[in-house]
PDB file of N, CA, C and O in Angstrom:
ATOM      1  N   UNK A   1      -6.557  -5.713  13.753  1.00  0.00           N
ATOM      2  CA  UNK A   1      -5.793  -5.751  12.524  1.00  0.00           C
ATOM      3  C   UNK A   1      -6.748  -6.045  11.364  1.00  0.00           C
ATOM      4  O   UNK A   1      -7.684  -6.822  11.556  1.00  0.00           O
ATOM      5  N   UNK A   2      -6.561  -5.462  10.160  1.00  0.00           N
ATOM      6  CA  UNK A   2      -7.310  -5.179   9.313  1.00  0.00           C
ATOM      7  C   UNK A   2      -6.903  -6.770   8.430  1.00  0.00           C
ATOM      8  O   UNK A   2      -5.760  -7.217   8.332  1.00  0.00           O
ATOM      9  N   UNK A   3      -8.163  -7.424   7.860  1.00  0.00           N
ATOM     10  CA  UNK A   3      -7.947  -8.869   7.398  1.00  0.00           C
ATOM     11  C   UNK A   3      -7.513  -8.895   5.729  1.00  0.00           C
ATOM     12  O   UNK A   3      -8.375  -8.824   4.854  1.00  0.00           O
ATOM     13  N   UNK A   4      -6.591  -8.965   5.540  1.00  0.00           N
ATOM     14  CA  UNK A   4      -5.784  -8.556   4.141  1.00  0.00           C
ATOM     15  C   UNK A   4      -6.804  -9.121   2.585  1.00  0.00           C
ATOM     16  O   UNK A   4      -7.290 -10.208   2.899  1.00  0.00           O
ATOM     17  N   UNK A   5      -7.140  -8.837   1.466  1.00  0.00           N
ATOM     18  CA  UNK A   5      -7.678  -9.250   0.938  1.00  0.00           C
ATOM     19  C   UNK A   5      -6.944 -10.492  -0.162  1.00  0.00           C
ATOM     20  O   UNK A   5      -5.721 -10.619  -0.230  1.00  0.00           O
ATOM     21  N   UNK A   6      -7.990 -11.419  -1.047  1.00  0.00           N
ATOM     22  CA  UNK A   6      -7.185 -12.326  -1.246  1.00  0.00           C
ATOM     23  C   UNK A   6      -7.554 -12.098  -3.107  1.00  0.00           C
ATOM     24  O   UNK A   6      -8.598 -12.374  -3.698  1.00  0.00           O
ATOM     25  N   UNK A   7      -6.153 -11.451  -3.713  1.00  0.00           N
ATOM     26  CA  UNK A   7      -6.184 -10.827  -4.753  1.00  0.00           C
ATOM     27  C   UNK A   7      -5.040 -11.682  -5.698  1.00  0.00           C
ATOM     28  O   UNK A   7      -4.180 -12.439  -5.248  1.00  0.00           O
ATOM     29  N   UNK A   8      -5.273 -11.351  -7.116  1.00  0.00           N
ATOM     30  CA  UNK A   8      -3.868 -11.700  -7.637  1.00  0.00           C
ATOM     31  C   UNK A   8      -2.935 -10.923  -7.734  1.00  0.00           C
ATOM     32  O   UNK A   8      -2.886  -9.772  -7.300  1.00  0.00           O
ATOM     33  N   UNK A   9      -1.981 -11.619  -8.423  1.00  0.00           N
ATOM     34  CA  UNK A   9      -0.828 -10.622  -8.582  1.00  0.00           C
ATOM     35  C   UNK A   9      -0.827  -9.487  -9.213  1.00  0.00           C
ATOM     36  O   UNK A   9      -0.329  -8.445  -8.786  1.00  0.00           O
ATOM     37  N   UNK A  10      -1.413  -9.649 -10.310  1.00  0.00           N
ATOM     38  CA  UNK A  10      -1.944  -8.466 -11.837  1.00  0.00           C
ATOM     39  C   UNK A  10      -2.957  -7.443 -10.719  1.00  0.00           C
ATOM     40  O   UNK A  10      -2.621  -6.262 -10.799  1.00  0.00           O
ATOM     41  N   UNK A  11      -3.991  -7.673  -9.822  1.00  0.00           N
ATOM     42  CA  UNK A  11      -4.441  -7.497  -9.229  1.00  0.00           C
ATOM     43  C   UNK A  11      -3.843  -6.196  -8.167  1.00  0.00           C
ATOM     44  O   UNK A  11      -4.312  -5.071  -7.994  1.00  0.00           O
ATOM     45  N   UNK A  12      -2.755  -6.782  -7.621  1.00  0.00           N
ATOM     46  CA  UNK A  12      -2.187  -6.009  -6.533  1.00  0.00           C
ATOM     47  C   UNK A  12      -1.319  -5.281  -7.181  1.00  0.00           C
ATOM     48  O   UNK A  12      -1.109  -4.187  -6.658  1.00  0.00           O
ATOM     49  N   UNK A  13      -0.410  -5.640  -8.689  1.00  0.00           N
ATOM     50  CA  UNK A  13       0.018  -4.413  -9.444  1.00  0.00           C
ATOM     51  C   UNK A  13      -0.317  -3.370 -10.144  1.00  0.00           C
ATOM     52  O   UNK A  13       0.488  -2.631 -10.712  1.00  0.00           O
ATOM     53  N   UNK A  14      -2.242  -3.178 -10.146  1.00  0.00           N
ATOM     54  CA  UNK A  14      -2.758  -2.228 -10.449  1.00  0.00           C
ATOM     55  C   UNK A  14      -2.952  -1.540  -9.243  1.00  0.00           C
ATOM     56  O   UNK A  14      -2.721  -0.339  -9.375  1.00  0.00           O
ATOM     57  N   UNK A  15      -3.242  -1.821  -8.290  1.00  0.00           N
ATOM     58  CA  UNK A  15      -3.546  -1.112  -6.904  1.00  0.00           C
ATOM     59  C   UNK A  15      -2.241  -0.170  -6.999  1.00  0.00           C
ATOM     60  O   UNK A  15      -2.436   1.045  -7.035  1.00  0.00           O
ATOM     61  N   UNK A  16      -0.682  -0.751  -7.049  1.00  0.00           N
ATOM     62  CA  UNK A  16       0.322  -0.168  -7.084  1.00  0.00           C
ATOM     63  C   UNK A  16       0.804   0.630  -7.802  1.00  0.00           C
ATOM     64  O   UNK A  16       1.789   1.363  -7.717  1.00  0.00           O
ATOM     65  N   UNK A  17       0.130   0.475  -8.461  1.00  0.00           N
ATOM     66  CA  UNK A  17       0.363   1.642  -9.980  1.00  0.00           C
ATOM     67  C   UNK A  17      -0.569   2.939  -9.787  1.00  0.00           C
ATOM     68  O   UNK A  17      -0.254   4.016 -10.293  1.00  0.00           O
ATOM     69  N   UNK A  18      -1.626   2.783  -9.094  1.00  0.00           N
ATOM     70  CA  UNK A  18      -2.536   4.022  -8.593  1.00  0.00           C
ATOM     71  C   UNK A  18      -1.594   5.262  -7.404  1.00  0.00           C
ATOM     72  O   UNK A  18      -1.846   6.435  -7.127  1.00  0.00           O
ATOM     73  N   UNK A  19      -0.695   4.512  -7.032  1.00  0.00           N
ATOM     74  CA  UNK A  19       0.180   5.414  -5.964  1.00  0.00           C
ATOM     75  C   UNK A  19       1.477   6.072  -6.584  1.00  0.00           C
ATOM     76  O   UNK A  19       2.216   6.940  -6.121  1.00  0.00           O
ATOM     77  N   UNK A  20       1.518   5.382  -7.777  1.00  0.00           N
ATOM     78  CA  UNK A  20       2.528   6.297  -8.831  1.00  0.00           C
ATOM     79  C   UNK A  20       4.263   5.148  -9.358  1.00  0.00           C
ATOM     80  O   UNK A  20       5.272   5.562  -9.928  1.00  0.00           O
ATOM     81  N   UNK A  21       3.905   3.483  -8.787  1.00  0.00           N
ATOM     82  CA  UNK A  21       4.972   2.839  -9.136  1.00  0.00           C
ATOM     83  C   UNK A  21       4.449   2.342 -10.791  1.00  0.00           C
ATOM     84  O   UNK A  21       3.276   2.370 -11.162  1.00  0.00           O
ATOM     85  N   UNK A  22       5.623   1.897 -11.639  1.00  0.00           N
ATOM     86  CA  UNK A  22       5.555   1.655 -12.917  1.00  0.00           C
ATOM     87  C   UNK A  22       6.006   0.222 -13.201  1.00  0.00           C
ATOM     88  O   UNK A  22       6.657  -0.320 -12.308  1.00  0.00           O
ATOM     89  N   UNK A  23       5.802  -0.337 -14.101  1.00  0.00           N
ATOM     90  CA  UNK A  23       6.353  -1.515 -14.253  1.00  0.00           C
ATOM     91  C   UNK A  23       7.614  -0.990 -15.018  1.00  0.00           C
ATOM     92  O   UNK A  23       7.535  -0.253 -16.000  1.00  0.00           O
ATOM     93  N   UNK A  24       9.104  -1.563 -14.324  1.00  0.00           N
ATOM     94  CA  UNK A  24      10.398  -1.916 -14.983  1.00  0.00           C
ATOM     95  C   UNK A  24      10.646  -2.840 -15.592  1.00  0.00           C
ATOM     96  O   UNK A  24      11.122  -2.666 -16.714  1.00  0.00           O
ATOM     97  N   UNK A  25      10.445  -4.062 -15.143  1.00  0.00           N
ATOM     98  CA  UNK A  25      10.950  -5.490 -15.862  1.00  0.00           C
ATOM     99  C   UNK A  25      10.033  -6.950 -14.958  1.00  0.00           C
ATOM    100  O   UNK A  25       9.517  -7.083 -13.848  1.00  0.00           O
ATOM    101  N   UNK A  26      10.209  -7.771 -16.097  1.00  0.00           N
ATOM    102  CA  UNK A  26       9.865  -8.812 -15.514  1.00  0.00           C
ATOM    103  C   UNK A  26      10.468  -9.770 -15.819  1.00  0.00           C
ATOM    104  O   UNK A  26      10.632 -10.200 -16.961  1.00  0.00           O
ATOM    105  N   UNK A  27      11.070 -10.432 -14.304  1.00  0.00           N
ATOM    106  CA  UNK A  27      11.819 -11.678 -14.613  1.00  0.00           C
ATOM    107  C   UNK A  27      11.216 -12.896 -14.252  1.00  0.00           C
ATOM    108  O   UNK A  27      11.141 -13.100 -13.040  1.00  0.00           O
ATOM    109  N   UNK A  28      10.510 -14.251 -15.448  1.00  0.00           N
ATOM    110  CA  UNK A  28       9.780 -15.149 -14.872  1.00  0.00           C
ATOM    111  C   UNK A  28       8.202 -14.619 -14.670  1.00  0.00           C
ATOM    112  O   UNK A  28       7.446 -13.994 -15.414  1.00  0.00           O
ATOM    113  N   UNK A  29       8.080 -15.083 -13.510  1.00  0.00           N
ATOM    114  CA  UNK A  29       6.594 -14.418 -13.010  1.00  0.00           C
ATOM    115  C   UNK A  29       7.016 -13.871 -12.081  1.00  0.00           C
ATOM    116  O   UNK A  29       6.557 -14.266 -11.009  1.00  0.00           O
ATOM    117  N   UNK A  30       7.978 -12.822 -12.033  1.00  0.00           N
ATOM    118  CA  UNK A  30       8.122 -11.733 -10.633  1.00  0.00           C
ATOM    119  C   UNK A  30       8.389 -10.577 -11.864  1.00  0.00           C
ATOM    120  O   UNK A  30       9.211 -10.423 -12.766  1.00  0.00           O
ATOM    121  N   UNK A  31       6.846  -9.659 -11.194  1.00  0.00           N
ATOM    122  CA  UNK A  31       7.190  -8.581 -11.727  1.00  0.00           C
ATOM    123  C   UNK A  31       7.344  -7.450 -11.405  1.00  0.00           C
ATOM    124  O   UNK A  31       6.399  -6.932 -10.810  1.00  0.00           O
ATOM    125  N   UNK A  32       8.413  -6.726 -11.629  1.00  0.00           N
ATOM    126  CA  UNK A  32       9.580  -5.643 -10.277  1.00  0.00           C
ATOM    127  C   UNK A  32       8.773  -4.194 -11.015  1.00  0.00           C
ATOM    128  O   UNK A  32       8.774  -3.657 -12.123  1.00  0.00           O
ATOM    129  N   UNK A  33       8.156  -3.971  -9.758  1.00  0.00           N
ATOM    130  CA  UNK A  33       7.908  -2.161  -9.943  1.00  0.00           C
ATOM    131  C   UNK A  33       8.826  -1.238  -9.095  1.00  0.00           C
ATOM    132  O   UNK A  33       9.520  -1.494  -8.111  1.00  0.00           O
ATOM    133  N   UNK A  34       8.604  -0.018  -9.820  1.00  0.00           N
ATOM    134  CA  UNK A  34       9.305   1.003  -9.359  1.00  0.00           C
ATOM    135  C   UNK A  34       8.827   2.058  -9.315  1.00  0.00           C
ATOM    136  O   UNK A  34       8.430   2.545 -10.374  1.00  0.00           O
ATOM    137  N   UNK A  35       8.676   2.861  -7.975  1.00  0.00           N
ATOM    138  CA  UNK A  35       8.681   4.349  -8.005  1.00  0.00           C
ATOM    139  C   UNK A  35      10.040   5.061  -7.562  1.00  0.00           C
ATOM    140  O   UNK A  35      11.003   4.517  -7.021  1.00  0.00           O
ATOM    141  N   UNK A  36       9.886   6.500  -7.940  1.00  0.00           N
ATOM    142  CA  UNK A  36      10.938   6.888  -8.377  1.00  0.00           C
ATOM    143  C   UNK A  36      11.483   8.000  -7.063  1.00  0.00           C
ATOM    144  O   UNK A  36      12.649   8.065  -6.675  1.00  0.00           O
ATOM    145  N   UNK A  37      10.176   8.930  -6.447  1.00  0.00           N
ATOM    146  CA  UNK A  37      10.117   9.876  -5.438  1.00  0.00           C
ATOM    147  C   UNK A  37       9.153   9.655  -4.619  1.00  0.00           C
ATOM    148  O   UNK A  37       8.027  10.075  -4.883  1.00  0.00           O
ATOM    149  N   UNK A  38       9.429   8.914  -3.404  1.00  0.00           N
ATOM    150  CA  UNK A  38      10.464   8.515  -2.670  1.00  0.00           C
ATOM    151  C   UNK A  38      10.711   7.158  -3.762  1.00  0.00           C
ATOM    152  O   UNK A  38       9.847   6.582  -4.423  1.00  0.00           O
ATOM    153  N   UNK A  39      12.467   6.817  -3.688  1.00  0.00           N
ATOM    154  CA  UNK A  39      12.907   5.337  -4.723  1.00  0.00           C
ATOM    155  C   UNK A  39      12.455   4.542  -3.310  1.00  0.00           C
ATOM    156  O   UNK A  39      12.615   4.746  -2.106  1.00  0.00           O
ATOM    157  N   UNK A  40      11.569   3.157  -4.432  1.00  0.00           N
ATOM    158  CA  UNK A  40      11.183   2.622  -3.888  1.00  0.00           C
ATOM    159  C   UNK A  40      10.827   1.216  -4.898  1.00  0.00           C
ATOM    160  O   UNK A  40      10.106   1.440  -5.871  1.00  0.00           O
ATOM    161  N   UNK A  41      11.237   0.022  -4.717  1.00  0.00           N
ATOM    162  CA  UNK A  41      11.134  -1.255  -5.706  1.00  0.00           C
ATOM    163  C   UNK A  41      10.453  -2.069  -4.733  1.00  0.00           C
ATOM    164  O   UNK A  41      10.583  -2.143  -3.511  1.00  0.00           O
ATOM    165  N   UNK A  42       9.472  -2.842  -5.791  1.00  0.00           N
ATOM    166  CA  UNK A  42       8.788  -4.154  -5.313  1.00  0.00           C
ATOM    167  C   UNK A  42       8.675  -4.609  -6.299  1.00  0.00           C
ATOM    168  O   UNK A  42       8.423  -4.159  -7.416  1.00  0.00           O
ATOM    169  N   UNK A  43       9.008  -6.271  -5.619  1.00  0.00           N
ATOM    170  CA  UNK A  43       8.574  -7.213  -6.657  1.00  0.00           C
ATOM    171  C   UNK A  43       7.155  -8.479  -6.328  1.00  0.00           C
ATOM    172  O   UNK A  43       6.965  -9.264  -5.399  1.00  0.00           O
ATOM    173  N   UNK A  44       6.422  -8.185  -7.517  1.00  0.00           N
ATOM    174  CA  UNK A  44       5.536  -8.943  -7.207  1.00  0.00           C
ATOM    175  C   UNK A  44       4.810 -10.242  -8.034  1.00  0.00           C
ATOM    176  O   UNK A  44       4.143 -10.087  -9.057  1.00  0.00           O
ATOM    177  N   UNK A  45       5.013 -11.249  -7.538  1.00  0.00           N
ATOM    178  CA  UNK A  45       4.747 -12.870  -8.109  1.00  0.00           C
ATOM    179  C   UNK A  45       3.804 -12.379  -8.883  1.00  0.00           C
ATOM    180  O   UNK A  45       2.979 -11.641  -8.345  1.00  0.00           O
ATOM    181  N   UNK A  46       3.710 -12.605 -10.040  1.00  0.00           N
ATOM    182  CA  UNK A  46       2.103 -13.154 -10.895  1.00  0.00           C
ATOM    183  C   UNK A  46       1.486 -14.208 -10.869  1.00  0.00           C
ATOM    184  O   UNK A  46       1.435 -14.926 -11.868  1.00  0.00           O
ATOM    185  N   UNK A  47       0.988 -14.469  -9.914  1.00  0.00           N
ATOM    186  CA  UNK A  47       0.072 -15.419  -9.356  1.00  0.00           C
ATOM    187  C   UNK A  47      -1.323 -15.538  -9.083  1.00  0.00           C
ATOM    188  O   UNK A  47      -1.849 -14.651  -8.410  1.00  0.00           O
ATOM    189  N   UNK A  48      -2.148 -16.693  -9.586  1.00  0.00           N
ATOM    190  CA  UNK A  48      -3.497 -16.529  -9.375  1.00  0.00           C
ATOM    191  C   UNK A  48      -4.006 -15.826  -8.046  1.00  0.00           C
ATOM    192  O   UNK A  48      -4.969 -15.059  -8.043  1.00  0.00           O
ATOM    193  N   UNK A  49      -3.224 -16.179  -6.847  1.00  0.00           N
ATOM    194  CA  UNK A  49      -3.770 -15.454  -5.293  1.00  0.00           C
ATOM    195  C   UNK A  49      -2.175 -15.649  -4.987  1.00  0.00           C
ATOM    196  O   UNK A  49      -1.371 -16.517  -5.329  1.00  0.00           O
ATOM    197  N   UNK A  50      -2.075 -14.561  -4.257  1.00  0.00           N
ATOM    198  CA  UNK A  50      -1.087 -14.279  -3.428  1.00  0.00           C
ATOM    199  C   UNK A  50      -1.149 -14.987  -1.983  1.00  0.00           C
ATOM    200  O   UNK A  50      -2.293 -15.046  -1.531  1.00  0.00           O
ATOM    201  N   UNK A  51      -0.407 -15.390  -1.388  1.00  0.00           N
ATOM    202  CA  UNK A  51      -0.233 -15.735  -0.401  1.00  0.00           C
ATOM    203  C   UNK A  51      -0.019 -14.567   0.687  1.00  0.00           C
ATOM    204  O   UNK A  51       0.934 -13.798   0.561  1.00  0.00           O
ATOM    205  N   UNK A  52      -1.196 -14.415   2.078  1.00  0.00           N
ATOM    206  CA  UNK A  52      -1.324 -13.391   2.854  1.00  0.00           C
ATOM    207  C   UNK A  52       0.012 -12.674   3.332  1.00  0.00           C
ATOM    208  O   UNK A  52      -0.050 -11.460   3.529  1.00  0.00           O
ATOM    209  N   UNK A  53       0.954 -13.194   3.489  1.00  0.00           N
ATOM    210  CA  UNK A  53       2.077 -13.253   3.936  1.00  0.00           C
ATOM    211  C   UNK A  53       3.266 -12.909   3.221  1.00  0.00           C
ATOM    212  O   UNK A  53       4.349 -12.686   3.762  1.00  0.00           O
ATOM    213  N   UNK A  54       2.937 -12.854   1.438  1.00  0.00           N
ATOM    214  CA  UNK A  54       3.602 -12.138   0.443  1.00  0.00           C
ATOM    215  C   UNK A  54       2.929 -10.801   0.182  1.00  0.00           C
ATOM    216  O   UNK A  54       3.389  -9.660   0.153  1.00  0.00           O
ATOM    217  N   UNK A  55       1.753 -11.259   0.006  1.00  0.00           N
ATOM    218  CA  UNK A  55       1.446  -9.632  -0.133  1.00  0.00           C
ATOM    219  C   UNK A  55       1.533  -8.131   1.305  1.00  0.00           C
ATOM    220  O   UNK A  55       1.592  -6.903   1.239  1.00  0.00           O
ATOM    221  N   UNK A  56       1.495  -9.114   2.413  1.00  0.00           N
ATOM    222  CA  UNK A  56       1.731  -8.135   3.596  1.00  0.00           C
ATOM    223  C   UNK A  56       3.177  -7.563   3.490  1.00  0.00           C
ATOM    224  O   UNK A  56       3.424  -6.443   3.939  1.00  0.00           O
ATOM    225  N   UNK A  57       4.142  -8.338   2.892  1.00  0.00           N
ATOM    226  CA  UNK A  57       5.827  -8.208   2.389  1.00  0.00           C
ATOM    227  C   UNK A  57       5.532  -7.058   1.387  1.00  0.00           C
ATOM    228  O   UNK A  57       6.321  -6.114   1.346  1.00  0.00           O
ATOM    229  N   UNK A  58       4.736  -7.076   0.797  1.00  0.00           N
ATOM    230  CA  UNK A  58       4.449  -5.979  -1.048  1.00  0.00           C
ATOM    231  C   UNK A  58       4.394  -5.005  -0.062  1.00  0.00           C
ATOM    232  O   UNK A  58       5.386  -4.340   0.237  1.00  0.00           O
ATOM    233  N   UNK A  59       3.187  -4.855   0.524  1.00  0.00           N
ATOM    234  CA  UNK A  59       2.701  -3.611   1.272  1.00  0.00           C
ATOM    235  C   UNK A  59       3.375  -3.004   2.150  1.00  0.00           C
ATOM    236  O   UNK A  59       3.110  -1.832   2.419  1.00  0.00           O
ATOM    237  N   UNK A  60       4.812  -3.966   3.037  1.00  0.00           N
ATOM    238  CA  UNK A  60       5.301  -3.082   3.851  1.00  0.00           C
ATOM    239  C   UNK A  60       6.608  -2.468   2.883  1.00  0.00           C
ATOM    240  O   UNK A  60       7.261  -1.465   3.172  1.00  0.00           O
ATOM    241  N   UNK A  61       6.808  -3.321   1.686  1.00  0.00           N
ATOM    242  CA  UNK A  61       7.860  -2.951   1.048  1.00  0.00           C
ATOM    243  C   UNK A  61       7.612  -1.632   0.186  1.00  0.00           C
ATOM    244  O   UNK A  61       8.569  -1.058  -0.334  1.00  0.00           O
ATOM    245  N   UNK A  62       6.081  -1.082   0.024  1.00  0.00           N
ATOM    246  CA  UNK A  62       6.031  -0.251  -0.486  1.00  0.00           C
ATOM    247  C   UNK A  62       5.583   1.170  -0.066  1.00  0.00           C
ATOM    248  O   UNK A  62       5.028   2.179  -0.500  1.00  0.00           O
ATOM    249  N   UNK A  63       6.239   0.564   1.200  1.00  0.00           N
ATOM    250  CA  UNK A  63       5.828   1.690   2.565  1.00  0.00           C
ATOM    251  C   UNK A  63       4.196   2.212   2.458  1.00  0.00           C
ATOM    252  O   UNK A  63       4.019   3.412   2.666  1.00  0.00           O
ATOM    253  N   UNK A  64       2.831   1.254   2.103  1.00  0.00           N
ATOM    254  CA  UNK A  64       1.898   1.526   2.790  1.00  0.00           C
ATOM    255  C   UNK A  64       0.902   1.136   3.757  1.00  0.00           C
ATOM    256  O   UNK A  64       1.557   0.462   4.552  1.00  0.00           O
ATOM    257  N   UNK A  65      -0.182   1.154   4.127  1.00  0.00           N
ATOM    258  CA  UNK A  65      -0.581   1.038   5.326  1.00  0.00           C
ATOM    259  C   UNK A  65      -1.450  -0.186   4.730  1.00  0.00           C
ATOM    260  O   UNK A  65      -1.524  -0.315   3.508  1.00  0.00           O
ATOM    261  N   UNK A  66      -2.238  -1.261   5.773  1.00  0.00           N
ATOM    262  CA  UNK A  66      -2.826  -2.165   5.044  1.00  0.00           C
ATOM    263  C   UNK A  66      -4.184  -1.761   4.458  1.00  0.00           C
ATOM    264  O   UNK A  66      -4.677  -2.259   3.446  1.00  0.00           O
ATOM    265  N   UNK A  67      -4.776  -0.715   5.278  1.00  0.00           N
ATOM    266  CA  UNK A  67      -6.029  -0.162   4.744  1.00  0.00           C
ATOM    267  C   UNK A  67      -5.943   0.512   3.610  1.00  0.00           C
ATOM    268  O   UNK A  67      -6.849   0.535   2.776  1.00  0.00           O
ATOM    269  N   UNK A  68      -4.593   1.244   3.471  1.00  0.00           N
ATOM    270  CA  UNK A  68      -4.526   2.057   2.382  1.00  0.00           C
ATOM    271  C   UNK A  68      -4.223   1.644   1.324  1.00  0.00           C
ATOM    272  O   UNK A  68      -3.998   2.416   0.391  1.00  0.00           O
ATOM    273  N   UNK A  69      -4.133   0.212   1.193  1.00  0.00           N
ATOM    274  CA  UNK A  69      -3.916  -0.682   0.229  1.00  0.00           C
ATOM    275  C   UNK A  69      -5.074  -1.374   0.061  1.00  0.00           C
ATOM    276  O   UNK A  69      -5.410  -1.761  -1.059  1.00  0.00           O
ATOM    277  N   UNK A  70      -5.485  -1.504   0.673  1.00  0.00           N
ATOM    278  CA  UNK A  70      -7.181  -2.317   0.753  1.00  0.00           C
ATOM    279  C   UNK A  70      -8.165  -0.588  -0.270  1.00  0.00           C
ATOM    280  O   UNK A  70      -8.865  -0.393  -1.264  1.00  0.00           O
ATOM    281  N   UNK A  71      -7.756  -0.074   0.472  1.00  0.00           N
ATOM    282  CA  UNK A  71      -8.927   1.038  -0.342  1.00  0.00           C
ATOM    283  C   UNK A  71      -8.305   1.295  -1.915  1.00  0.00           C
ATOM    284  O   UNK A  71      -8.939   1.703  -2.888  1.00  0.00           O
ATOM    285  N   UNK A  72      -7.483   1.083  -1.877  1.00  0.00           N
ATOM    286  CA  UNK A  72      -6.809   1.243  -3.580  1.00  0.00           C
ATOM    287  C   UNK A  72      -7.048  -0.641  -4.237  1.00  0.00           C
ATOM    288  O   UNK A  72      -7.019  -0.915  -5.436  1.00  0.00           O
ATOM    289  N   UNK A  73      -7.169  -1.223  -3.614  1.00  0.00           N
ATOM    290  CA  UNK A  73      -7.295  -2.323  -4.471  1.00  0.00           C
ATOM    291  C   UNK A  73      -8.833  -2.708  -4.752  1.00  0.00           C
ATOM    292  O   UNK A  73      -9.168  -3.542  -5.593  1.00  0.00           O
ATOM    293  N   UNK A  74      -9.913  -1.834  -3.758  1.00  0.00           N
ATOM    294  CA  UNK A  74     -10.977  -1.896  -4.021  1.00  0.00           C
ATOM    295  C   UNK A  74     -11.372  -1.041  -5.080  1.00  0.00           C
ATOM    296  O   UNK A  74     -12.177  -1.436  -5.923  1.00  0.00           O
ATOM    297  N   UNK A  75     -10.913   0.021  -5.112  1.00  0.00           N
ATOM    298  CA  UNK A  75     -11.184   0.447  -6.459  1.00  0.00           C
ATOM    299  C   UNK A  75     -10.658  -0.165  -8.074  1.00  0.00           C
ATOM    300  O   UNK A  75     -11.002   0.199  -9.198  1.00  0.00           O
ATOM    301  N   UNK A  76      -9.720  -1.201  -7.643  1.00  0.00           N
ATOM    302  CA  UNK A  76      -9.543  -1.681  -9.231  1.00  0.00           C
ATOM    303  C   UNK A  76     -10.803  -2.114  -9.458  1.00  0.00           C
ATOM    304  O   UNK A  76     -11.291  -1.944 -10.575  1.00  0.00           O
ATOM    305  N   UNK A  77     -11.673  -2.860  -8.244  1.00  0.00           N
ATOM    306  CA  UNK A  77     -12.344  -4.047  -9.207  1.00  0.00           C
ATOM    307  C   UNK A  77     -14.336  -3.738  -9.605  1.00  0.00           C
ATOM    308  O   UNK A  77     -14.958  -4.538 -10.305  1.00  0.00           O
TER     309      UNK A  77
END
């Protein structure tokens, strides 16, 4: 199993935005993206580091794979 990286929130909502979700709204520090084809919502804490175990929740909620999230979040930085 691939060892999840330890990113922020702003962090993991640019990774998400490379696969085509947008920012809708933000309530607090949860901020809810959306793609549209396939519909698909996540919400994600703005937090200095995510907790491994929230962001593995982002990634399955946004139907992708953990590598394929690892290779898109390596290119933000």
């Amino acid at each position: 199993m691939t060892k999840l990286p330890r990113i922020s929130g702003r962090e993991c909502v640019k990774a998400l935005k490379r696969v085509g979700f947008y920012f809708k709204r933000q309530e607090g520090s949860h901020i809810i993206l959306r793609k549209d084809n396939p519909f698909c919502q996540v919400v994600v804490p703005d937090h200095k580091e995510l907790d491994r175990g929230t962001l593995r929740g982002i990634i399955r909620g946004a139907n992708l794979g953990v590598d394929e999230f690892i290779s898109l979040s390596q290119i933000c930085h």
